[in-house]
C-alpha atoms as an extended CHARMM CRD file, in Angstrom:
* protein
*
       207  EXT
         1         1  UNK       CA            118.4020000000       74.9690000000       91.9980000000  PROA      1               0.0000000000
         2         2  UNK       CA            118.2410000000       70.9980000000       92.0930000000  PROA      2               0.0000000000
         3         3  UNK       CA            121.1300000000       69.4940000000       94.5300000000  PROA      3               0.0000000000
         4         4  UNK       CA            122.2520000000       66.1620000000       93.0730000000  PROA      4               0.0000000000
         5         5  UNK       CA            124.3750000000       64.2940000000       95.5720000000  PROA      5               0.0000000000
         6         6  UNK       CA            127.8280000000       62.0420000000       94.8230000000  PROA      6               0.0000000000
         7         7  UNK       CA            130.8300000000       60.7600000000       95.5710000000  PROA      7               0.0000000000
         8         8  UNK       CA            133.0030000000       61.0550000000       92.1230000000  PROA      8               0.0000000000
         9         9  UNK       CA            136.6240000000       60.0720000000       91.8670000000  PROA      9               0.0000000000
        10        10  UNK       CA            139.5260000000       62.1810000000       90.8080000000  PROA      10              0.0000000000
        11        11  UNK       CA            139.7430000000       60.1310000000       87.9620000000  PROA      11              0.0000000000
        12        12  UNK       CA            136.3930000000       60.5130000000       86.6560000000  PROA      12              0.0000000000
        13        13  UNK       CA            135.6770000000       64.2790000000       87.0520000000  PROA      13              0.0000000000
        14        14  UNK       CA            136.6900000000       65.0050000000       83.8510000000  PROA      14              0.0000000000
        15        15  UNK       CA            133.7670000000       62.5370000000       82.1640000000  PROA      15              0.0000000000
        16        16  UNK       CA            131.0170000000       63.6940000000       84.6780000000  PROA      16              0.0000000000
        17        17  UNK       CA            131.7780000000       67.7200000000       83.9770000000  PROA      17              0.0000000000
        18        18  UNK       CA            131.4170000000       67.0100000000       80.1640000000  PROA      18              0.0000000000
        19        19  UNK       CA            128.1110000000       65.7750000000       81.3590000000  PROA      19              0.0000000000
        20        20  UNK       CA            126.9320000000       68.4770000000       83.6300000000  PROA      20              0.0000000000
        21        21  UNK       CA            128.0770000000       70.8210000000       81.3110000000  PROA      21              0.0000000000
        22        22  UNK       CA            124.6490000000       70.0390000000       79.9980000000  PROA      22              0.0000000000
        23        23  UNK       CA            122.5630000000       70.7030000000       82.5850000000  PROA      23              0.0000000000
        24        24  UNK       CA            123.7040000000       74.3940000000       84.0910000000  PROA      24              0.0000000000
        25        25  UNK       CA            120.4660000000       74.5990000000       86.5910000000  PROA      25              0.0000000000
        26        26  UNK       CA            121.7050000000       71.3620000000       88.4530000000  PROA      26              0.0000000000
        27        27  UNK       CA            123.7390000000       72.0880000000       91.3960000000  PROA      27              0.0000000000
        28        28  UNK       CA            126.1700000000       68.9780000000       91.8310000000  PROA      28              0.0000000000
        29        29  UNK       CA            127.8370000000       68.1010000000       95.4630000000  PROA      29              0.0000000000
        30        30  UNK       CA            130.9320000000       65.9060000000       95.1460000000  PROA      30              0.0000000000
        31        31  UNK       CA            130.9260000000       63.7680000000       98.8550000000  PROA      31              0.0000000000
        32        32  UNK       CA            134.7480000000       63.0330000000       98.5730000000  PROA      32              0.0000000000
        33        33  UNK       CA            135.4070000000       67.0590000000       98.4800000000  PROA      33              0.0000000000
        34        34  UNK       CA            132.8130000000       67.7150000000      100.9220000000  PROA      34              0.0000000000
        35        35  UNK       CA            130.4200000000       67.4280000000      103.3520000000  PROA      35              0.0000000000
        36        36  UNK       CA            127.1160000000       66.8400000000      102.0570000000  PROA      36              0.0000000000
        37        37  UNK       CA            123.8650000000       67.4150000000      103.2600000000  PROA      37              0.0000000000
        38        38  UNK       CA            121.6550000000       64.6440000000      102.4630000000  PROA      38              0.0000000000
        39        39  UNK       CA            118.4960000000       66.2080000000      103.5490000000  PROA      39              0.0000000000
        40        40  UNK       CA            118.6870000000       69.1500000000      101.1520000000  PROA      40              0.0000000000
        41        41  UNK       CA            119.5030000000       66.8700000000       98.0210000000  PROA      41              0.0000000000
        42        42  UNK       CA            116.8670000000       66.3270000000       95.7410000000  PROA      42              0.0000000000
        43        43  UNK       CA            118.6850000000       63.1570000000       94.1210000000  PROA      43              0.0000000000
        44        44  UNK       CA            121.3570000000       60.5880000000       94.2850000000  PROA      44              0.0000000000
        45        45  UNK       CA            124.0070000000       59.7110000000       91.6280000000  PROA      45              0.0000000000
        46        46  UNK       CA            125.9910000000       56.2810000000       92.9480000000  PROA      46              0.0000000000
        47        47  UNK       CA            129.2170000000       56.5370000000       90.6740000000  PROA      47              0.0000000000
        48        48  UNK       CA            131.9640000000       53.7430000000       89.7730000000  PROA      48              0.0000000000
        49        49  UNK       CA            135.3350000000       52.6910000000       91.7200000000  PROA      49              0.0000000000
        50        50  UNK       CA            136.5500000000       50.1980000000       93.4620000000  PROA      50              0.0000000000
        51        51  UNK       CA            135.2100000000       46.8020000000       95.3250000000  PROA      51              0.0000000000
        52        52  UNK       CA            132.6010000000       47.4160000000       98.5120000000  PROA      52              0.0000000000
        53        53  UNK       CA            134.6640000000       46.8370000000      102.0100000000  PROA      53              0.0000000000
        54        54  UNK       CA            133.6430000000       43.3270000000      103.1100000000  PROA      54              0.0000000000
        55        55  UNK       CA            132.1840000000       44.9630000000      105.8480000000  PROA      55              0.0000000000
        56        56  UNK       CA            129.1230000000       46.4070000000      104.0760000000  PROA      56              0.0000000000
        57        57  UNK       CA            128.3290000000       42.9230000000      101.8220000000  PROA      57              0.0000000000
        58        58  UNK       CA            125.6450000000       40.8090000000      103.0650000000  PROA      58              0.0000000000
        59        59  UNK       CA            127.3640000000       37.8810000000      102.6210000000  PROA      59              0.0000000000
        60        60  UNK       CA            130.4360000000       35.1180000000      103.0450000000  PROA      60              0.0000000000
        61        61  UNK       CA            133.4440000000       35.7460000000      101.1770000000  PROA      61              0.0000000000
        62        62  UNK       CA            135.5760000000       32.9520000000      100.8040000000  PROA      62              0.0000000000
        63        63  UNK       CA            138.4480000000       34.5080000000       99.1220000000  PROA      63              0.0000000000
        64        64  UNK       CA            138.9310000000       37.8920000000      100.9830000000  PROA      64              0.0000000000
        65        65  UNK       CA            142.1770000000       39.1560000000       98.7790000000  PROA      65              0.0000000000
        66        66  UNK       CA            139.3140000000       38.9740000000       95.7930000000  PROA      66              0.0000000000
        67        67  UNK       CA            138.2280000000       42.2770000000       97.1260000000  PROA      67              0.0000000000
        68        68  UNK       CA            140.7670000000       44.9210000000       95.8810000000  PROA      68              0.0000000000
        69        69  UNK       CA            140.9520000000       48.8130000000       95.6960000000  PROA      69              0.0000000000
        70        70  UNK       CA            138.5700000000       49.4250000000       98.7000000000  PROA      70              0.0000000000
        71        71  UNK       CA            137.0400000000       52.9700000000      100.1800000000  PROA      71              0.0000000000
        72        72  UNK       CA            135.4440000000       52.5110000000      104.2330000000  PROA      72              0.0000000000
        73        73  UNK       CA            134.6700000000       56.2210000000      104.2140000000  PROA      73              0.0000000000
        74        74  UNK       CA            133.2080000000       56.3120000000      100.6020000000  PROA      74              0.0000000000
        75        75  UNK       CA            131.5330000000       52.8050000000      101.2890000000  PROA      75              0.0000000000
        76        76  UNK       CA            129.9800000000       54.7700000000      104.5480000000  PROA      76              0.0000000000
        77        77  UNK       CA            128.7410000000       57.4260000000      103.0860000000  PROA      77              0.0000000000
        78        78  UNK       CA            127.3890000000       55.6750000000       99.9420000000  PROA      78              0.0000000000
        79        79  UNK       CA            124.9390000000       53.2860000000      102.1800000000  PROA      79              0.0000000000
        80        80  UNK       CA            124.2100000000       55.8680000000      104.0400000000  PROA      80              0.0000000000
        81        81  UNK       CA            122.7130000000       58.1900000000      100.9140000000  PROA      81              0.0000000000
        82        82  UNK       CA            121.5160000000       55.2660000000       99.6440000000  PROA      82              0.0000000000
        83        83  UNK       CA            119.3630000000       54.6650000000      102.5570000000  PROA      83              0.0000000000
        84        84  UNK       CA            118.2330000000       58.2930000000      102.9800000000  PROA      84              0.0000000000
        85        85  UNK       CA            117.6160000000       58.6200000000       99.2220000000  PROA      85              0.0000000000
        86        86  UNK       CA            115.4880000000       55.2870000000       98.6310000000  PROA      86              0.0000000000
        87        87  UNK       CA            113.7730000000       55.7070000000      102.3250000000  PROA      87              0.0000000000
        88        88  UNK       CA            112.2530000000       59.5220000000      100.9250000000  PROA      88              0.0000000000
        89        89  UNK       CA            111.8580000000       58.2350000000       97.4170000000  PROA      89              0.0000000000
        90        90  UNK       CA            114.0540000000       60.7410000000       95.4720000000  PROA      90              0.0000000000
        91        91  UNK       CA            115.4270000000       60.0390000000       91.9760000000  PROA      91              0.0000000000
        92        92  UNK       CA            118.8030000000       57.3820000000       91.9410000000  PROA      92              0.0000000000
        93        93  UNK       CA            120.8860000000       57.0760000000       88.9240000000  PROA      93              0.0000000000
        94        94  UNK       CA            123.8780000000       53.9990000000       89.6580000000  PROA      94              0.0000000000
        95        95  UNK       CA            126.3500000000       53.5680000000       87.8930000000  PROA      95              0.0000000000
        96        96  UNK       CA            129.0290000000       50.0820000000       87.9420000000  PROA      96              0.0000000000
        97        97  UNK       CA            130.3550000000       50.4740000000       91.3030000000  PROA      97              0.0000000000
        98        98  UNK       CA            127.3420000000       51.7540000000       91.9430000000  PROA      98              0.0000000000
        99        99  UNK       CA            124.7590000000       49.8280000000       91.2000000000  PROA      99              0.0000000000
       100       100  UNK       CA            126.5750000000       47.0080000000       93.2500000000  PROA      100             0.0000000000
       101       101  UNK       CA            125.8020000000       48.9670000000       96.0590000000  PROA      101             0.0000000000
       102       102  UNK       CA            122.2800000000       49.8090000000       95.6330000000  PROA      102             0.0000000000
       103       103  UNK       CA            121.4930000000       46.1490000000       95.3290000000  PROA      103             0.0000000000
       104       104  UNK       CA            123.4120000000       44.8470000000       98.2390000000  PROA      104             0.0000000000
       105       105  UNK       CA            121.7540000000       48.6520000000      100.1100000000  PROA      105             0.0000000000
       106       106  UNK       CA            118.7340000000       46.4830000000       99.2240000000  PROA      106             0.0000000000
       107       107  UNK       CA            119.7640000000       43.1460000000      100.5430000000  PROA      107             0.0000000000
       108       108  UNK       CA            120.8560000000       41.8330000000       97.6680000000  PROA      108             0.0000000000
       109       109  UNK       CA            124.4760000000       39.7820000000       96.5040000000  PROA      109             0.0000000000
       110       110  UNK       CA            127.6760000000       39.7980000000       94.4860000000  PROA      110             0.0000000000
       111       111  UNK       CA            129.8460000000       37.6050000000       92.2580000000  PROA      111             0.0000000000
       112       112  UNK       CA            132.9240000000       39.0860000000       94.1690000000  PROA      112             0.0000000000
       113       113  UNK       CA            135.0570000000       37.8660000000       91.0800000000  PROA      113             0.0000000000
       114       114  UNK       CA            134.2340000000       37.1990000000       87.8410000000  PROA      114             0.0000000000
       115       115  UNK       CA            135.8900000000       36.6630000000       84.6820000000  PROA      115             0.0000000000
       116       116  UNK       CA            135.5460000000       38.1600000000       81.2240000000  PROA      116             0.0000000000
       117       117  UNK       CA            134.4610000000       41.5690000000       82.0340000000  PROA      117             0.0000000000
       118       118  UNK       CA            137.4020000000       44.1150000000       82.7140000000  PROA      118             0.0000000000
       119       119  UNK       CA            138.4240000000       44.6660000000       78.8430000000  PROA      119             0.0000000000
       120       120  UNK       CA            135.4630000000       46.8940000000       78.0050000000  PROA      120             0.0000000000
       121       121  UNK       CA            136.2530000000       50.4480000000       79.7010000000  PROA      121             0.0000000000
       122       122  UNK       CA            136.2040000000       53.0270000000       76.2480000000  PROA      122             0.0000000000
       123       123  UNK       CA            134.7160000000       50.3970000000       73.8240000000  PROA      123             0.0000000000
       124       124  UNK       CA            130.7240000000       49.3960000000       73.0030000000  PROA      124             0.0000000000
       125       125  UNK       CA            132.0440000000       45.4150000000       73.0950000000  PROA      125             0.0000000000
       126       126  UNK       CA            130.2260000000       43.5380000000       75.4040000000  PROA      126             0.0000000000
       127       127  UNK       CA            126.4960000000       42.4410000000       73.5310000000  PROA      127             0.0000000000
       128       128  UNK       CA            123.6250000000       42.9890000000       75.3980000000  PROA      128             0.0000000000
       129       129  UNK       CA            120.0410000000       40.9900000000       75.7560000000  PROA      129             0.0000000000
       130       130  UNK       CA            117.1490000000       42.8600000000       77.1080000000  PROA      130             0.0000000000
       131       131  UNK       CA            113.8690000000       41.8660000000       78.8570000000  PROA      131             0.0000000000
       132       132  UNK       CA            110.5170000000       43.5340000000       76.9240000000  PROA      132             0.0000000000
       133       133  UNK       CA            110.3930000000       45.8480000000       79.6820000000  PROA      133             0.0000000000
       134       134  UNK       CA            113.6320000000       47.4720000000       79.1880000000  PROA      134             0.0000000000
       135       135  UNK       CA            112.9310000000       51.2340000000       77.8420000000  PROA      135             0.0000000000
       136       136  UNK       CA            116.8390000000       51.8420000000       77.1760000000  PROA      136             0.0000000000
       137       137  UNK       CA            118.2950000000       49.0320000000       75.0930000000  PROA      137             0.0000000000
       138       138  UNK       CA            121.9510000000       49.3300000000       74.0500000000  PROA      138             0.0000000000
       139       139  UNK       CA            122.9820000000       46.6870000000       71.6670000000  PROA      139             0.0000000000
       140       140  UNK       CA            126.0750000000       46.0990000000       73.1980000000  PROA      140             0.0000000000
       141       141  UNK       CA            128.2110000000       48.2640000000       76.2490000000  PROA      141             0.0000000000
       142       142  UNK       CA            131.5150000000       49.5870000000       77.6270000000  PROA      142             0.0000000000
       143       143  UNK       CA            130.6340000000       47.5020000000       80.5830000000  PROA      143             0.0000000000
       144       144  UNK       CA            134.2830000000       46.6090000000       82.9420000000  PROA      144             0.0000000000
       145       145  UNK       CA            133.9430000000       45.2410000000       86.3460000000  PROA      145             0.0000000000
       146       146  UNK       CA            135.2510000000       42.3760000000       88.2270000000  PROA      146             0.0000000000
       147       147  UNK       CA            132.2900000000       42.0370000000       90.2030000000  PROA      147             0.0000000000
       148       148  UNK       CA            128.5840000000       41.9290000000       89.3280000000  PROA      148             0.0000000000
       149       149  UNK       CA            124.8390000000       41.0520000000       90.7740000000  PROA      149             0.0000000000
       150       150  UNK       CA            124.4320000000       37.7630000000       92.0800000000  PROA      150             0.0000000000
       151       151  UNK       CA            121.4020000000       37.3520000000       94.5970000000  PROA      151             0.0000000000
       152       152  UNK       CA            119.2170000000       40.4660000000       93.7810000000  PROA      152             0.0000000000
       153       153  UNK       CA            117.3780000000       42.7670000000       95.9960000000  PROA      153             0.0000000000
       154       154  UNK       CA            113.7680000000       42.3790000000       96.3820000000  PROA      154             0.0000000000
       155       155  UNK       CA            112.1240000000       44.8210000000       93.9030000000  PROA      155             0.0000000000
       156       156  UNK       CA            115.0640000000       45.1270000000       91.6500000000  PROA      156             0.0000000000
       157       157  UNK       CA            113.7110000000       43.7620000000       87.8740000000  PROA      157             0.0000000000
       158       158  UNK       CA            116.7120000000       43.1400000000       85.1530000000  PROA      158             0.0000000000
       159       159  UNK       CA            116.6920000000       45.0470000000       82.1260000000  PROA      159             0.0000000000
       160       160  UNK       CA            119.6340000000       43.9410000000       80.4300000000  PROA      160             0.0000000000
       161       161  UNK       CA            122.2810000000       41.1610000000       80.5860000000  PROA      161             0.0000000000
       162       162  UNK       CA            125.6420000000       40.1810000000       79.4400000000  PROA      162             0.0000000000
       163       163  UNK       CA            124.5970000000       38.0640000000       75.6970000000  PROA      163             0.0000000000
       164       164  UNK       CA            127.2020000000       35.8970000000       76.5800000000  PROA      164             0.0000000000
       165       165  UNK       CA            127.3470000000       34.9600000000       80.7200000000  PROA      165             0.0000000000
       166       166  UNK       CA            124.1290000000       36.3860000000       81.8800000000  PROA      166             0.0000000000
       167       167  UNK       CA            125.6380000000       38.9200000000       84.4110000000  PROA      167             0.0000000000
       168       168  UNK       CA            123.0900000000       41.5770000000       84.8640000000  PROA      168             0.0000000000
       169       169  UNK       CA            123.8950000000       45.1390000000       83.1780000000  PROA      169             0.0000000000
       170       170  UNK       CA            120.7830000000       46.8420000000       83.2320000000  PROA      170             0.0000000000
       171       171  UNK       CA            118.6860000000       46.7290000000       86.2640000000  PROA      171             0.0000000000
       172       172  UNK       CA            115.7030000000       49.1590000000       87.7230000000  PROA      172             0.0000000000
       173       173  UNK       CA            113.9900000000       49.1850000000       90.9320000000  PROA      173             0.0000000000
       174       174  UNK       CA            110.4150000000       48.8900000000       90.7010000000  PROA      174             0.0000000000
       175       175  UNK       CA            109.5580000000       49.6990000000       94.4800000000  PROA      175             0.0000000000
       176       176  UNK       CA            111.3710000000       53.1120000000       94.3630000000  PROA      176             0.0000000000
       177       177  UNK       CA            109.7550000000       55.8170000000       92.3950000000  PROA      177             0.0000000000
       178       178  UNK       CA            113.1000000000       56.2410000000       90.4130000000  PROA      178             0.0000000000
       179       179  UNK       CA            116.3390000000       53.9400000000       90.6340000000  PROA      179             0.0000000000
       180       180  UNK       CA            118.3890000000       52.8440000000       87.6330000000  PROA      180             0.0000000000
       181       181  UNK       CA            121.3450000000       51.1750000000       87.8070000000  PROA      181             0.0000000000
       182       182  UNK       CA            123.5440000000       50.2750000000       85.2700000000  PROA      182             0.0000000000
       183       183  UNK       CA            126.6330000000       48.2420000000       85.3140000000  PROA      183             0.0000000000
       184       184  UNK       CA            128.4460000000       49.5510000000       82.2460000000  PROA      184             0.0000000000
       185       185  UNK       CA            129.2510000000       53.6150000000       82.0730000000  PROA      185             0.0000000000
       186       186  UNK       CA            127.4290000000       56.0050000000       80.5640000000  PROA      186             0.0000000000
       187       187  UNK       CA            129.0020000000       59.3190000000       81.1910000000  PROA      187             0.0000000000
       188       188  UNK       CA            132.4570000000       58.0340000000       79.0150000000  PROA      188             0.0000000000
       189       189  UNK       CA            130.4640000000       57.6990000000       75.4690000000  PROA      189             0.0000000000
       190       190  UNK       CA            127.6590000000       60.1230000000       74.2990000000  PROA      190             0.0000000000
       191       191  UNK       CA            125.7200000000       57.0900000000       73.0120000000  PROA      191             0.0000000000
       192       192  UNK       CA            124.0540000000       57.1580000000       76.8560000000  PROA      192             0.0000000000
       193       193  UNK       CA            123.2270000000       60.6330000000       77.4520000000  PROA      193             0.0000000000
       194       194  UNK       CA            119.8320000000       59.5940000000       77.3840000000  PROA      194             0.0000000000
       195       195  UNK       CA            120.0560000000       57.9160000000       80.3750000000  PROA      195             0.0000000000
       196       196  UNK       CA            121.0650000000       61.1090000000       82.0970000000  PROA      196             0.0000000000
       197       197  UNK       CA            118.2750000000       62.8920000000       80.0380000000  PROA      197             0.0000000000
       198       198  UNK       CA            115.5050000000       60.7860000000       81.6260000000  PROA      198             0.0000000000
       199       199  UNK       CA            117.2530000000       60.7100000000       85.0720000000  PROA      199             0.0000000000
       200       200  UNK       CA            117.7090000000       64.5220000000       85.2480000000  PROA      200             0.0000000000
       201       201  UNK       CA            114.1900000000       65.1220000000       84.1640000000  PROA      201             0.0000000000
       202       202  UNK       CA            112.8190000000       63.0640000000       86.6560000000  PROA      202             0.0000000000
       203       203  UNK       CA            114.4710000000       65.6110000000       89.2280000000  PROA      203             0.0000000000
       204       204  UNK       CA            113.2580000000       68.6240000000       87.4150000000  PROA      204             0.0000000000
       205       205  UNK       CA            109.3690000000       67.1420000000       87.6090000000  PROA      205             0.0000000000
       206       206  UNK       CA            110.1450000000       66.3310000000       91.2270000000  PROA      206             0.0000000000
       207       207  UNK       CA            110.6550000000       62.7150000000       91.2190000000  PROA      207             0.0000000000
């Protein structure tokens, strides 16, 4: 059975199970219940929360009390899947939170605050523009974050932006077999299932 390995919050079981509910032959291994055993997983789902510790960003903070809500042993263990996922070239799905960390995983930046973007949590508000590469294109998201992509990592190619400030949404790594991130969230409206549709079939066909 396909492992799929996380770290999902208390508060967000309830959207993910709806999800799985789905997909019966994937095996899911919440971190934050568990230990997890990177080597067996077959994939990596980065999930949303709160702000990455200063001590994992790869850059100056001016304003520390900007970074709120923050997680050192989930922050550990996310860099550390990340790592071990992207360095064997398995299948990574990110999601808010989470794509935040596979870009600064990469090398890349964040606006640690910006404004605007926090009203959008159960509503498809926030228009979207999309570069002709783009294979999923949303007209418009449930995107809410305080904090976004700023520098990006080498490899990562933006799909989708903000219509209105330009902060990236939609972003896919073209060195890595498989890794989409997305900055809005997908598992709280069935409009996205096919995001999880093509991620979950790229770990049936093995990446």
């Amino acid at each position: 059975m396909p492992s799929i390995a996380t770290w999902i919050r208390q508060c967000d079981e309830h959207w993910f199970t709806v999800i799985f509910s789905r997909y019966p032959h994937l095996k899911v291994h919440n971190a934050r219940l568990r230990a997890v055993d990177l080597c067996q997983m077959d994939a990596l789902m980065l999930t949303g929360g709160g702000d990455i510790s200063i001590g994992f960003l790869r850059q100056q903070v001016a304003d520390p009390s900007l970074i709120v809500d923050t997680d050192c042993a989930r922050d550990a263990w996310e860099f550390t899947a990340a790592r071990e996922l992207l360095s064997s070239g398995k299948p990574i799905l990110a999601i808010c939170r989470g794509l935040q960390v596979l870009n600064v995983a990469m090398g890349g930046s964040l606006h640690i605050d910006i404004p605007g973007h926090e009203n959008f949590e159960r509503e498809n508000v926030q228009p979207l523009r999309h570069s002709s590469k783009a294979i999923h294109r949303f007209a418009a998201v449930n995107s809410s974050h305080h904090q976004a992509l700023e520098r990006l990592a080498d490899g990562m190619e933006v799909e989708a932006w903000s219509a209105g400030d330009g902060i990236v949404e939609q972003a896919r790594l073209q060195s890595h077999p498989y890794a989409l991130g997305v900055q809005y969230h997908p598992e709280r409206d069935p409009l996205y299932l096919p995001l999880f549709s093509e991620f979950f079939d790229q770990i049936r066909d093995g990446g």
